[in-house]
Coordinates of C-alpha atoms and ligand atoms in Angstrom, one line a residue:
M1 CA 0.0 0.0 0.0
V2 CA 1.2 3.5 -0.8
S3 CA 1.8 5.6 2.2
I4 CA 1.3 9.3 2.4
R5 CA 4.7 10.9 2.3
Q6 CA 3.9 14.6 2.1
I7 CA 2.0 17.1 4.1
S8 CA 1.2 20.4 2.6
L9 CA 0.0 23.6 4.2
I10 CA -2.3 26.1 2.5
G11 CA -3.9 29.3 3.7
L12 CA -3.6 33.1 3.6
S13 CA -0.3 34.7 3.6
G14 CA 0.9 35.4 7.2
V15 CA -1.3 32.7 8.8
G16 CA 1.8 30.8 10.0
K17 CA 2.4 28.1 7.3
S18 CA 6.2 28.3 7.4
T19 CA 6.4 28.3 11.2
I20 CA 4.0 25.4 11.6
G21 CA 5.4 23.6 8.6
E22 CA 8.9 23.7 10.0
M23 CA 7.7 22.3 13.3
V24 CA 5.6 19.5 11.7
S25 CA 8.6 18.5 9.6
A26 CA 10.9 18.6 12.6
N27 CA 8.5 16.4 14.5
L28 CA 8.4 13.8 11.8
G29 CA 12.1 14.0 10.9
W30 CA 11.1 15.1 7.4
S31 CA 12.5 17.9 5.3
F32 CA 10.7 21.2 4.8
I33 CA 10.1 23.2 1.6
D34 CA 8.7 26.7 1.6
T35 CA 7.7 27.2 -2.1
D36 CA 8.1 31.0 -1.9
L37 CA 11.7 30.6 -0.6
L38 CA 12.4 27.9 -3.2
I39 CA 11.2 30.3 -6.0
E40 CA 13.5 32.9 -4.6
E41 CA 16.4 30.5 -4.5
K42 CA 15.8 29.3 -8.1
T43 CA 15.1 32.7 -9.7
G44 CA 17.2 35.0 -7.5
T45 CA 14.1 37.2 -7.1
N46 CA 11.4 37.1 -4.4
P47 CA 7.8 36.4 -5.4
A48 CA 6.7 40.0 -4.6
E49 CA 9.3 41.4 -7.1
I50 CA 8.4 38.8 -9.7
I51 CA 4.7 39.8 -9.5
T52 CA 5.5 43.5 -9.6
S53 CA 7.9 43.2 -12.6
K54 CA 6.4 40.4 -14.6
G55 CA 2.8 40.1 -13.5
E56 CA 0.9 37.6 -11.4
Q57 CA 0.2 35.1 -14.3
Y58 CA 3.9 34.8 -14.9
F59 CA 4.6 34.2 -11.2
R60 CA 1.8 31.5 -11.0
K61 CA 3.5 29.6 -13.9
I62 CA 6.8 29.6 -12.0
E63 CA 5.0 28.6 -8.8
E64 CA 3.3 25.6 -10.6
N65 CA 6.7 24.4 -11.8
I66 CA 8.2 24.8 -8.4
I67 CA 5.3 22.9 -6.7
A68 CA 5.6 20.1 -9.4
E69 CA 9.2 19.8 -8.4
A70 CA 8.6 20.0 -4.7
V71 CA 6.1 17.1 -4.8
E72 CA 8.8 14.9 -6.4
N73 CA 10.3 14.7 -2.9
E74 CA 9.4 12.0 -0.3
F75 CA 8.9 12.7 3.4
V76 CA 8.5 16.4 3.1
V77 CA 6.3 19.1 4.5
I78 CA 5.5 21.8 1.9
S79 CA 4.4 25.3 2.8
T80 CA 2.7 27.0 -0.2
G81 CA 2.1 30.6 -1.2
G82 CA -1.4 31.9 -0.4
G83 CA -2.6 31.8 -4.0
A84 CA -1.1 28.4 -4.9
F85 CA -4.3 26.4 -4.2
L86 CA -6.3 28.3 -6.7
S87 CA -4.5 26.3 -9.5
S88 CA -6.0 22.9 -10.3
Q89 CA -2.6 21.7 -11.3
N90 CA -1.2 22.6 -7.9
R91 CA -4.2 21.0 -6.1
L92 CA -3.7 17.8 -8.0
N93 CA 0.0 17.7 -7.4
L94 CA -0.3 18.5 -3.7
G95 CA -3.2 16.0 -3.3
A96 CA -1.7 13.1 -5.2
N97 CA 0.7 12.0 -2.5
G98 CA 0.0 14.4 0.2
Y99 CA -2.3 15.4 3.0
I100 CA -3.5 19.0 2.6
C101 CA -4.1 21.1 5.7
F102 CA -5.8 24.5 5.5
L103 CA -4.6 26.8 8.3
D104 CA -7.4 29.3 9.1
A105 CA -7.6 32.5 11.1
T106 CA -9.5 35.7 10.6
P107 CA -8.0 38.3 8.3
K108 CA -8.1 40.8 11.1
A109 CA -6.0 38.6 13.4
I110 CA -3.5 37.9 10.7
S111 CA -3.2 41.6 9.6
D112 CA -2.7 42.8 13.2
H113 CA 0.0 40.1 13.7
L114 CA 1.8 41.1 10.5
K115 CA 1.6 44.8 11.4
N116 CA 3.1 44.1 14.8
N117 CA 5.7 41.7 13.5
P118 CA 7.0 43.0 10.2
R119 CA 9.1 40.3 8.6
S120 CA 11.9 40.6 6.2
V121 CA 10.2 38.4 3.5
P122 CA 7.9 40.6 1.4
R123 CA 4.5 39.0 0.9
P124 CA 3.2 38.9 -2.6
L125 CA -0.1 40.6 -3.2
L126 CA -0.3 42.2 0.2
G127 CA 1.4 45.4 -0.7
D128 CA 3.7 47.4 1.6
S129 CA 1.3 49.7 3.3
P130 CA -0.1 48.6 6.7
E131 CA -3.2 50.6 6.0
I132 CA -4.3 48.4 3.1
L133 CA -3.1 45.1 4.6
E134 CA -6.3 44.4 6.4
S135 CA -8.7 45.1 3.6
R136 CA -6.4 43.2 1.2
L137 CA -6.5 40.1 3.4
Y138 CA -10.3 40.3 3.7
Q139 CA -10.5 40.5 -0.1
L140 CA -8.1 37.5 -0.6
D141 CA -10.0 35.5 2.1
K142 CA -13.2 36.1 0.2
E143 CA -11.7 35.0 -3.1
R144 CA -9.8 32.0 -1.9
R145 CA -11.9 30.5 0.9
N146 CA -14.0 28.3 -1.3
S147 CA -10.9 26.6 -2.7
Y148 CA -9.1 26.4 0.7
Q149 CA -12.1 24.6 2.1
H150 CA -11.4 21.7 -0.2
A151 CA -8.4 20.8 2.0
D152 CA -8.3 17.4 3.7
L153 CA -7.9 18.9 7.2
W154 CA -9.2 22.3 8.3
V155 CA -6.9 23.6 11.1
P156 CA -8.1 26.7 13.0
V157 CA -5.0 28.6 14.1
Q158 CA -6.8 31.6 15.7
N159 CA -5.3 30.6 19.0
I160 CA -1.9 31.7 17.9
F161 CA -3.2 35.3 17.5
N162 CA -5.5 35.6 20.4
N163 CA -2.9 35.2 23.2
F164 CA -4.9 32.8 25.4
D165 CA -2.0 30.4 25.2
T166 CA 1.5 31.6 24.6
E167 CA 2.4 31.6 20.9
S168 CA 4.6 28.6 21.3
E169 CA 1.9 26.6 23.3
A170 CA -0.6 27.4 20.6
I171 CA 1.7 26.3 17.9
T172 CA 2.6 23.1 19.7
K173 CA -1.1 22.2 20.0
I174 CA -1.7 22.9 16.3
V175 CA 1.3 20.8 15.3
S176 CA 0.1 17.9 17.3
R177 CA -3.4 18.2 15.9
I178 CA -2.0 18.1 12.4
L179 CA 0.1 15.1 13.2
K180 CA -2.7 13.2 15.0
A181 CA -5.2 13.8 12.2
W182 CA -2.7 13.0 9.5
S183 CA -1.7 9.7 11.2
S184 CA -5.3 8.6 11.7
E185 CA -6.9 9.9 8.5
S186 CA -4.3 9.7 5.7
R187 CA -4.9 6.0 4.9
K188 CA -8.6 6.7 4.5
L189 CA -7.7 9.4 2.0
L190 CA -6.0 7.0 -0.3
D191 CA -9.2 5.1 -0.7
S192 CA -11.1 8.1 -1.9
S193 CA -10.7 8.2 -5.6
R194 CA -13.3 11.1 -5.9
R195 CA -11.0 13.3 -3.8
L196 CA -8.4 13.7 -6.6
E197 CA -11.1 14.0 -9.2
R198 CA -12.6 16.9 -7.2
L199 CA -9.2 18.6 -6.6
S200 CA -8.3 18.5 -10.3
Q201 CA -11.5 20.2 -11.4
A202 CA -10.9 23.7 -12.8
E203 CA -14.1 24.9 -11.2
L204 CA -14.3 23.5 -7.7
P205 CA -17.7 22.5 -6.4
V206 CA -19.1 25.1 -3.9
P207 CA -18.1 23.8 -0.5
P208 CA -20.2 24.1 2.6
S209 CA -20.5 27.7 4.0
A210 CA -18.5 26.7 7.0
I211 CA -16.9 23.6 8.6
V212 CA -16.4 22.6 12.2
D213 CA -13.3 20.5 12.6
T214 CA -12.4 19.7 16.2
G215 CA -9.7 17.3 15.2
L216 CA -12.0 14.5 16.3
H217 CA -15.1 15.5 14.6
K218 CA -15.6 17.3 11.3
Y219 CA -18.9 18.4 9.9
P220 CA -20.3 20.8 7.4
I221 CA -22.5 23.8 8.0
W222 CA -24.7 24.4 4.9
I223 CA -26.4 27.8 4.8
G224 CA -28.6 29.0 2.0
P225 CA -32.1 30.2 1.0
E226 CA -33.3 26.8 -0.2
E227 CA -31.3 24.4 1.8
L228 CA -34.2 22.2 3.0
K229 CA -34.9 21.2 -0.6
F230 CA -31.5 19.6 -0.7
L231 CA -32.0 17.6 2.4
P232 CA -32.1 14.1 0.8
D233 CA -29.0 15.1 -1.2
R234 CA -27.2 16.2 1.9
L235 CA -28.1 12.9 3.6
R236 CA -26.5 11.1 0.7
Q237 CA -23.4 13.3 0.8
L238 CA -23.1 12.5 4.5
N239 CA -23.5 8.8 3.9
L240 CA -26.6 8.9 6.1
T241 CA -29.0 7.0 3.8
N242 CA -30.8 3.7 4.4
R243 CA -31.8 4.6 7.9
R244 CA -34.9 6.0 9.6
V245 CA -35.1 9.6 10.4
F246 CA -36.7 10.8 13.7
M247 CA -37.6 14.5 13.5
I248 CA -38.0 16.5 16.7
S249 CA -39.6 19.9 16.4
D250 CA -41.9 22.2 18.4
S251 CA -45.5 23.2 18.2
N252 CA -44.7 26.5 16.3
V253 CA -42.2 25.3 13.9
I254 CA -43.9 22.0 12.8
D255 CA -46.7 23.7 10.8
L256 CA -44.5 26.5 9.4
H257 CA -41.6 24.3 8.3
G258 CA -41.7 20.8 9.8
T259 CA -44.4 19.4 7.6
S260 CA -42.6 20.5 4.4
I261 CA -39.5 18.7 5.7
V262 CA -41.6 15.5 6.2
E263 CA -42.9 15.9 2.7
I264 CA -39.4 16.3 1.3
L265 CA -38.3 13.1 3.1
D266 CA -41.4 11.2 2.1
N267 CA -40.9 12.1 -1.5
A268 CA -37.3 10.9 -1.3
G269 CA -38.6 7.6 0.1
I270 CA -36.9 8.2 3.5
A271 CA -38.9 6.6 6.3
G272 CA -39.3 8.1 9.8
S273 CA -41.6 9.9 12.2
S274 CA -41.9 13.0 14.2
Y275 CA -42.1 14.1 17.8
I276 CA -43.6 17.6 18.6
L277 CA -42.9 19.3 21.9
P278 CA -44.6 22.4 23.2
A279 CA -42.7 25.5 22.0
G280 CA -40.7 27.4 24.7
E281 CA -37.9 27.0 27.2
E282 CA -40.2 25.1 29.6
S283 CA -39.9 22.1 27.3
K284 CA -36.1 21.9 27.7
K285 CA -36.2 19.6 30.7
L286 CA -35.5 16.0 31.7
E287 CA -39.2 15.0 31.8
I288 CA -39.6 15.9 28.1
A289 CA -36.3 14.2 27.3
E290 CA -37.7 11.0 29.0
E291 CA -40.8 11.2 26.9
I292 CA -38.7 11.4 23.8
Y293 CA -36.6 8.4 24.9
N294 CA -39.9 6.4 25.4
W295 CA -41.2 7.5 22.0
L296 CA -37.9 6.4 20.3
I297 CA -38.1 3.1 22.1
T298 CA -41.7 2.5 20.9
Q299 CA -40.5 3.4 17.4
N300 CA -37.7 0.8 17.7
A301 CA -35.2 3.5 16.9
E302 CA -31.7 2.0 16.6
R303 CA -28.3 3.4 17.1
R304 CA -27.7 3.8 13.4
D305 CA -30.9 5.8 12.9
L306 CA -30.8 9.6 12.7
I307 CA -32.4 12.4 14.7
L308 CA -33.2 15.7 13.0
A309 CA -33.5 18.7 15.4
V310 CA -35.8 21.2 13.6
G311 CA -36.4 24.4 15.4
G312 CA -34.8 27.1 17.6
G313 CA -32.2 26.7 20.3
V314 CA -34.6 24.9 22.6
V315 CA -35.3 22.1 20.2
G316 CA -31.6 21.9 19.2
D317 CA -30.3 21.7 22.8
L318 CA -33.0 19.2 23.8
A319 CA -32.9 16.9 20.7
G320 CA -29.1 17.1 20.8
Y321 CA -29.1 16.0 24.5
V322 CA -31.4 13.1 23.7
A323 CA -29.3 12.1 20.7
S324 CA -26.1 12.2 22.9
T325 CA -27.7 9.9 25.5
Y326 CA -30.2 7.6 23.7
L327 CA -28.5 4.2 23.3
R328 CA -25.3 6.0 24.4
G329 CA -25.5 8.3 21.4
I330 CA -27.1 8.3 18.0
P331 CA -26.3 10.6 15.0
F332 CA -28.2 13.9 14.8
I333 CA -28.4 16.8 12.4
Q334 CA -29.2 20.4 13.5
I335 CA -31.7 22.2 11.3
P336 CA -31.9 25.5 13.1
T337 CA -34.8 27.8 12.3
S338 CA -34.1 30.9 14.5
V339 CA -31.4 33.5 14.0
L340 CA -30.0 32.6 17.4
A341 CA -29.8 28.9 16.7
M342 CA -28.3 29.4 13.2
N343 CA -25.6 31.7 14.5
D344 CA -25.0 30.2 17.9
A345 CA -26.9 27.4 19.5
A346 CA -26.7 24.8 16.7
I347 CA -22.9 25.2 16.2
G348 CA -20.4 23.7 18.5
G349 CA -22.0 20.7 20.1
K350 CA -23.1 22.1 23.4
V351 CA -26.4 20.2 24.2
A352 CA -28.3 20.4 27.4
V353 CA -31.5 20.5 29.4
D354 CA -32.5 22.8 32.3
L355 CA -33.1 21.8 35.9
P356 CA -35.4 23.6 38.3
N357 CA -32.2 25.0 39.9
G358 CA -30.9 26.6 36.7
K359 CA -30.4 26.5 32.9
N360 CA -28.3 24.1 31.0
L361 CA -27.2 22.3 34.2
V362 CA -27.3 18.8 32.6
G363 CA -25.7 18.3 29.2
S364 CA -22.7 17.3 27.2
F365 CA -20.5 18.2 24.3
Y366 CA -21.9 16.1 21.4
Q367 CA -21.3 17.2 17.8
P368 CA -24.0 16.9 15.1
Q369 CA -23.3 15.2 11.7
A370 CA -24.1 18.5 10.0
V371 CA -25.9 21.9 10.5
I372 CA -28.3 22.7 7.8
S373 CA -29.6 26.3 7.9
D374 CA -32.3 27.3 5.5
V375 CA -32.5 31.1 6.0
S376 CA -35.9 31.2 4.3
T377 CA -37.3 29.7 7.6
L378 CA -36.3 33.0 9.3
T379 CA -39.0 34.9 7.4
T380 CA -41.7 33.5 9.7
L381 CA -39.9 34.3 13.0
P382 CA -41.7 36.9 15.2
S383 CA -39.7 40.1 14.8
R384 CA -38.6 40.2 18.4
S385 CA -37.0 36.7 18.0
F386 CA -35.5 37.7 14.7
N387 CA -33.9 40.8 16.3
E388 CA -32.8 38.9 19.4
G389 CA -30.5 36.6 17.3
F390 CA -28.6 39.6 16.0
A391 CA -27.1 40.2 19.4
E392 CA -25.0 37.1 18.9
I393 CA -24.0 38.2 15.3
I394 CA -23.0 41.6 16.6
K395 CA -21.1 39.8 19.4
H396 CA -19.2 37.8 16.8
G397 CA -18.3 41.1 15.1
F398 CA -17.0 42.7 18.3
I399 CA -14.9 39.8 19.4
L400 CA -13.5 38.8 16.0
D401 CA -14.5 40.7 12.9
P402 CA -14.7 44.5 12.4
D403 CA -15.6 44.0 8.7
L404 CA -18.8 42.1 9.8
L405 CA -19.7 45.1 12.0
S406 CA -19.3 47.5 9.1
E407 CA -21.6 45.3 7.0
I408 CA -24.2 45.3 9.7
K409 CA -23.9 49.1 10.1
D410 CA -24.6 49.5 6.4
L411 CA -27.6 47.1 6.3
G412 CA -30.2 49.8 5.9
N413 CA -33.8 48.7 6.4
I414 CA -33.8 46.0 9.1
H415 CA -37.4 45.2 8.6
A416 CA -36.8 44.4 4.9
L417 CA -33.7 42.3 5.9
Q418 CA -36.0 39.6 7.4
H419 CA -37.3 38.9 3.9
D420 CA -34.0 39.4 2.0
V421 CA -32.9 35.8 2.0
S422 CA -29.7 36.3 0.0
Q423 CA -28.5 39.0 2.4
L424 CA -29.5 36.8 5.4
A425 CA -27.6 33.8 3.9
E426 CA -24.5 36.0 3.5
L427 CA -24.6 37.4 7.0
T428 CA -25.4 34.0 8.6
A429 CA -22.5 32.4 6.7
R430 CA -20.1 35.0 7.9
S431 CA -21.2 34.9 11.5
A432 CA -21.5 31.1 11.6
R433 CA -18.0 30.7 10.2
L434 CA -16.6 32.8 13.1
K435 CA -18.4 30.6 15.6
A436 CA -17.2 27.5 13.8
L437 CA -13.6 28.8 13.9
V438 CA -13.7 29.4 17.6
V439 CA -15.3 26.1 18.6
S440 CA -13.0 24.2 16.3
S441 CA -10.0 25.8 18.0
D442 CA -11.3 25.0 21.4
P443 CA -14.2 22.5 21.4
R444 CA -14.4 22.1 25.2
E445 CA -14.2 25.8 26.2
E446 CA -10.8 25.6 27.8
N447 CA -9.5 28.9 26.4
L448 CA -10.4 30.7 23.2
R449 CA -14.1 29.6 23.3
M450 CA -14.5 31.7 26.4
I451 CA -14.5 34.9 24.2
L452 CA -18.0 33.8 23.0
N453 CA -19.2 34.7 26.5
Y454 CA -18.8 38.4 25.6
G455 CA -21.8 40.1 27.2
H456 CA -22.9 36.9 28.9
T457 CA -21.6 37.5 32.5
I458 CA -24.1 40.3 33.1
G459 CA -26.5 38.9 30.5
H460 CA -26.9 35.5 32.3
A461 CA -27.3 37.3 35.7
I462 CA -30.1 39.5 34.2
E463 CA -31.9 36.4 32.9
T464 CA -31.6 34.6 36.3
V465 CA -32.8 37.6 38.4
S466 CA -35.7 38.3 36.0
N467 CA -36.5 34.6 36.1
Y468 CA -36.1 34.2 32.3
T469 CA -39.5 36.0 31.8
E470 CA -38.6 39.6 30.9
Y471 CA -35.8 39.3 28.4
L472 CA -35.0 36.9 25.6
H473 CA -31.5 35.5 25.7
G474 CA -30.2 37.8 23.0
E475 CA -31.8 40.8 24.6
A476 CA -30.0 40.0 27.9
V477 CA -26.8 39.5 26.1
A478 CA -27.3 42.9 24.4
I479 CA -27.6 44.6 27.8
G480 CA -24.6 42.5 29.0
M481 CA -22.4 43.7 26.1
M482 CA -23.3 47.3 26.9
G483 CA -22.3 46.6 30.5
A484 CA -19.0 45.0 29.4
A485 CA -18.3 47.9 27.1
R486 CA -18.9 50.4 29.9
I487 CA -16.7 48.4 32.2
A488 CA -13.9 48.5 29.6
R489 CA -14.5 52.3 29.2
H490 CA -14.1 52.8 33.0
L491 CA -10.9 50.8 32.9
D492 CA -9.7 53.0 30.0
M493 CA -9.5 50.0 27.8
I494 CA -11.7 51.4 25.0
D495 CA -12.7 54.9 23.9
D496 CA -16.1 56.6 23.8
E497 CA -16.4 55.9 20.1
L498 CA -16.3 52.1 20.6
L499 CA -18.7 52.4 23.5
A500 CA -21.1 54.4 21.3
M501 CA -20.7 51.8 18.5
H502 CA -22.2 49.2 20.8
S503 CA -25.4 51.1 21.5
D504 CA -25.7 52.2 17.8
L505 CA -25.5 48.6 16.5
L506 CA -27.8 47.1 19.1
R507 CA -30.4 49.8 18.6
L508 CA -30.5 49.1 14.9
F509 CA -32.2 45.8 15.9
S510 CA -34.3 47.5 18.6
L511 CA -32.2 45.5 21.2
P512 CA -32.2 46.9 24.7
T513 CA -29.1 48.7 26.0
E514 CA -30.5 49.2 29.5
M515 CA -32.2 46.9 31.9
S516 CA -35.4 47.5 33.8
D517 CA -35.3 48.4 37.5
M518 CA -33.7 45.3 39.1
N519 CA -32.2 44.4 42.4
L520 CA -28.5 45.2 41.7
S521 CA -27.1 43.2 44.6
A522 CA -29.2 40.2 43.3
I523 CA -27.5 40.6 40.0
V524 CA -24.0 40.7 41.5
Q525 CA -24.9 37.6 43.6
A526 CA -26.1 35.8 40.4
M527 CA -22.9 36.7 38.6
K528 CA -20.9 35.3 41.5
R529 CA -22.8 32.0 41.2
D530 CA -22.2 31.8 37.5
K531 CA -20.0 29.2 35.8
K532 CA -17.7 31.9 34.7
V533 CA -16.6 32.8 38.2
E534 CA -12.9 32.0 38.9
S535 CA -11.7 31.6 42.5
G536 CA -14.5 33.9 43.7
N537 CA -13.6 36.7 41.3
L538 CA -16.1 37.8 38.6
R539 CA -14.7 37.0 35.2
F540 CA -15.5 39.2 32.2
V541 CA -14.7 39.1 28.6
L542 CA -13.8 42.7 27.8
L543 CA -12.5 44.4 24.6
E544 CA -9.3 46.2 24.3
D545 CA -10.4 47.1 20.8
I546 CA -12.6 45.5 18.1
A547 CA -11.4 41.9 17.7
K548 CA -9.2 42.2 20.7
P549 CA -11.1 40.3 23.5
V550 CA -9.4 39.6 26.8
I551 CA -10.5 37.7 29.9
R552 CA -10.4 39.9 33.1
S553 CA -10.9 38.5 36.6
D554 CA -9.6 41.7 38.3
V555 CA -12.5 44.1 37.7
P556 CA -13.2 45.9 41.0
E557 CA -16.7 45.1 42.3
S558 CA -17.2 48.9 42.7
V559 CA -16.8 49.3 38.9
V560 CA -19.3 46.5 38.2
V561 CA -21.9 48.1 40.6
K562 CA -21.3 51.5 39.0
V563 CA -21.9 50.1 35.6
L564 CA -25.0 48.2 36.7
K565 CA -26.4 51.5 37.9
E566 CA -25.5 53.2 34.6
I567 CA -27.3 50.5 32.6
S568 CA -30.4 50.6 34.8
K569 CA -33.4 52.5 33.6
N570 CA -34.2 55.2 36.1
Ligands
NAD601 P1 -36.6 28.9 20.9 O1 -36.1 27.6 20.4 O2 -37.5 28.9 22.1 O3 -37.2 29.7 19.7 C1 -37.8 31.0 20.0 C2 -39.3 30.9 19.5 O4 -39.3 31.0 18.1 C3 -40.0 29.7 19.9 O5 -41.3 30.0 20.3 C4 -40.0 28.9 18.6 O6 -41.1 28.0 18.5 C5 -40.1 30.0 17.6 N1 -39.5 29.7 16.3 C6 -38.4 29.1 16.0 N2 -38.1 29.1 14.7 C7 -39.2 29.7 14.2 C8 -39.5 30.1 12.8 N3 -38.7 29.9 11.8 N4 -40.7 30.7 12.6 C9 -41.5 31.0 13.7 N5 -41.3 30.7 14.9 C10 -40.1 30.1 15.2 O7 -35.4 29.9 21.3 P2 -34.1 30.3 20.6 O8 -34.0 31.8 20.8 O9 -33.9 29.9 19.2 O10 -32.9 29.6 21.4 C11 -32.8 29.8 22.8 C12 -32.3 28.6 23.4 O11 -31.0 28.3 22.9 C13 -32.1 28.6 24.9 O12 -32.6 27.4 25.5 C14 -30.6 28.7 25.1 O13 -30.1 28.2 26.3 C15 -30.1 27.9 23.9 N6 -28.8 28.3 23.5 C16 -27.9 27.3 23.3 C17 -26.6 27.5 22.9 C18 -25.7 26.4 22.7 O14 -24.5 26.6 22.4 N7 -26.1 25.2 22.7 C19 -26.2 28.8 22.7 C20 -27.1 29.9 22.8 C21 -28.4 29.6 23.3

């Protein structure tokens, strides 16, 4: 049997391919080739100069020849230039005997890193000026992501840039992840004849909008205006045919969207049945989970069958919890139908039920087989629920992506947005991709995933003290983000402009920026009981700037109380 004797790294310029590639090769005792450096060695000119003097097309030809030469080597790690994977010839050459890893981080993180660490090697196509670096990387990310996503392994490297681990710790973890996945998956690859056929196509098929890849589990997130129509095709793509499908939905969603899913499955000859729970958070409890177990037993549901969770976050959390425990775990697919679920709850494998003592107290990490988000389902959401979900999208912008915030700022008529499915698909894909990046980097919330709690320390406390009756989750998070921004302002971490940006963006979606009159010491007590407390200190995710989140456990209680007063309606 042929063994895989090459590993190649692809991704945007500046993402760390050379550093990581050198370490991977050192670990394996293999050699290392950086194709940009090899080009320089062979031609006596660096890629940036070649592009400037002779044009990009000329450079790409040289690059193809160099890659063809590089893959002649055995036992080698190859780091490629950012645009190399756009060429079908390069894809085929790299894929034929090698395992291809896509290193992914946000353009903002990469550009900040490059600005702070100017390197001697000029980077083709990025230009010299730091001002255009960020926008150029966003543009390249947009142009190249579809092809990058055809790599064999998707490796989130955001940890290197976010300083939760030291840079060397983060790199060590990434290297071991690549080695582990390569050693366990590379044999499987050789059996897939369709892989090379796909890589060699001039026009690559459109990949999923996002991918979650935790190293142990990899699954697609398909987002689009007509995704439900493709459900039988998606099941085929996932090798989930020839099994029964058990749909779990709620009393609101079933008539609006569930029945058409049943029809689509029936028409495709896929057998199954449905369980409908009463809509609302009250259903997310063990008693209902037990009812569903009993229903599955009476249906003779087997471990190889499939659960579809069709609804908002309540259905997703509950059905996911049932899927994770019934017969010690059966496969499930998330089909989120609320903004909140598409952008947050359905991605990342946190599944749970509530106990009388608190929310989400019993649960597990259990990844779905796929997330299928048909944004046309959002057109039937009550407008308050629609708006609520945008708190999480705005949150993703603040912690990771200034460009997403600019896009939201320019949206115009928010009421019309609910019926603009192509715009919704675009926004959802951007935001879901950010969540996928973070949970793939840190599936069990040990470091980077904590940044997703921006606005949640105060937000959860508000939900607890108001008994989950006054505010929807996203609304409480909106107030929580205002609180976090005000704390950061008091600590001189951010300026007035960034503080005002919080309220401006939240108000666009009629989200609250102040809370009703509540017992402030009860809120402080609730924060102290929260999962996010560390050794008795309140722990906040705060911003130093957009896309610069930090965890702070040293915020004086006096500042917290002052801010709670500021965000209280008088
Ligand atoms: P939800 O599931 O209760 O949905 C909100 C309401 O909208 C419900 O009445 C529902 O029936 C209705 N609905 C859903 N889709 C609809 C549609 N397309 N048209 C019309 N009505 C529709 O609540 P949610 O806001 O989606 O999610 C909140 C839940 O998600 C909470 O339980 C929260 O704990 C959980 N959550 C989980 C995670 C996670 O990582 N697992 C993250 C965030 C929130």
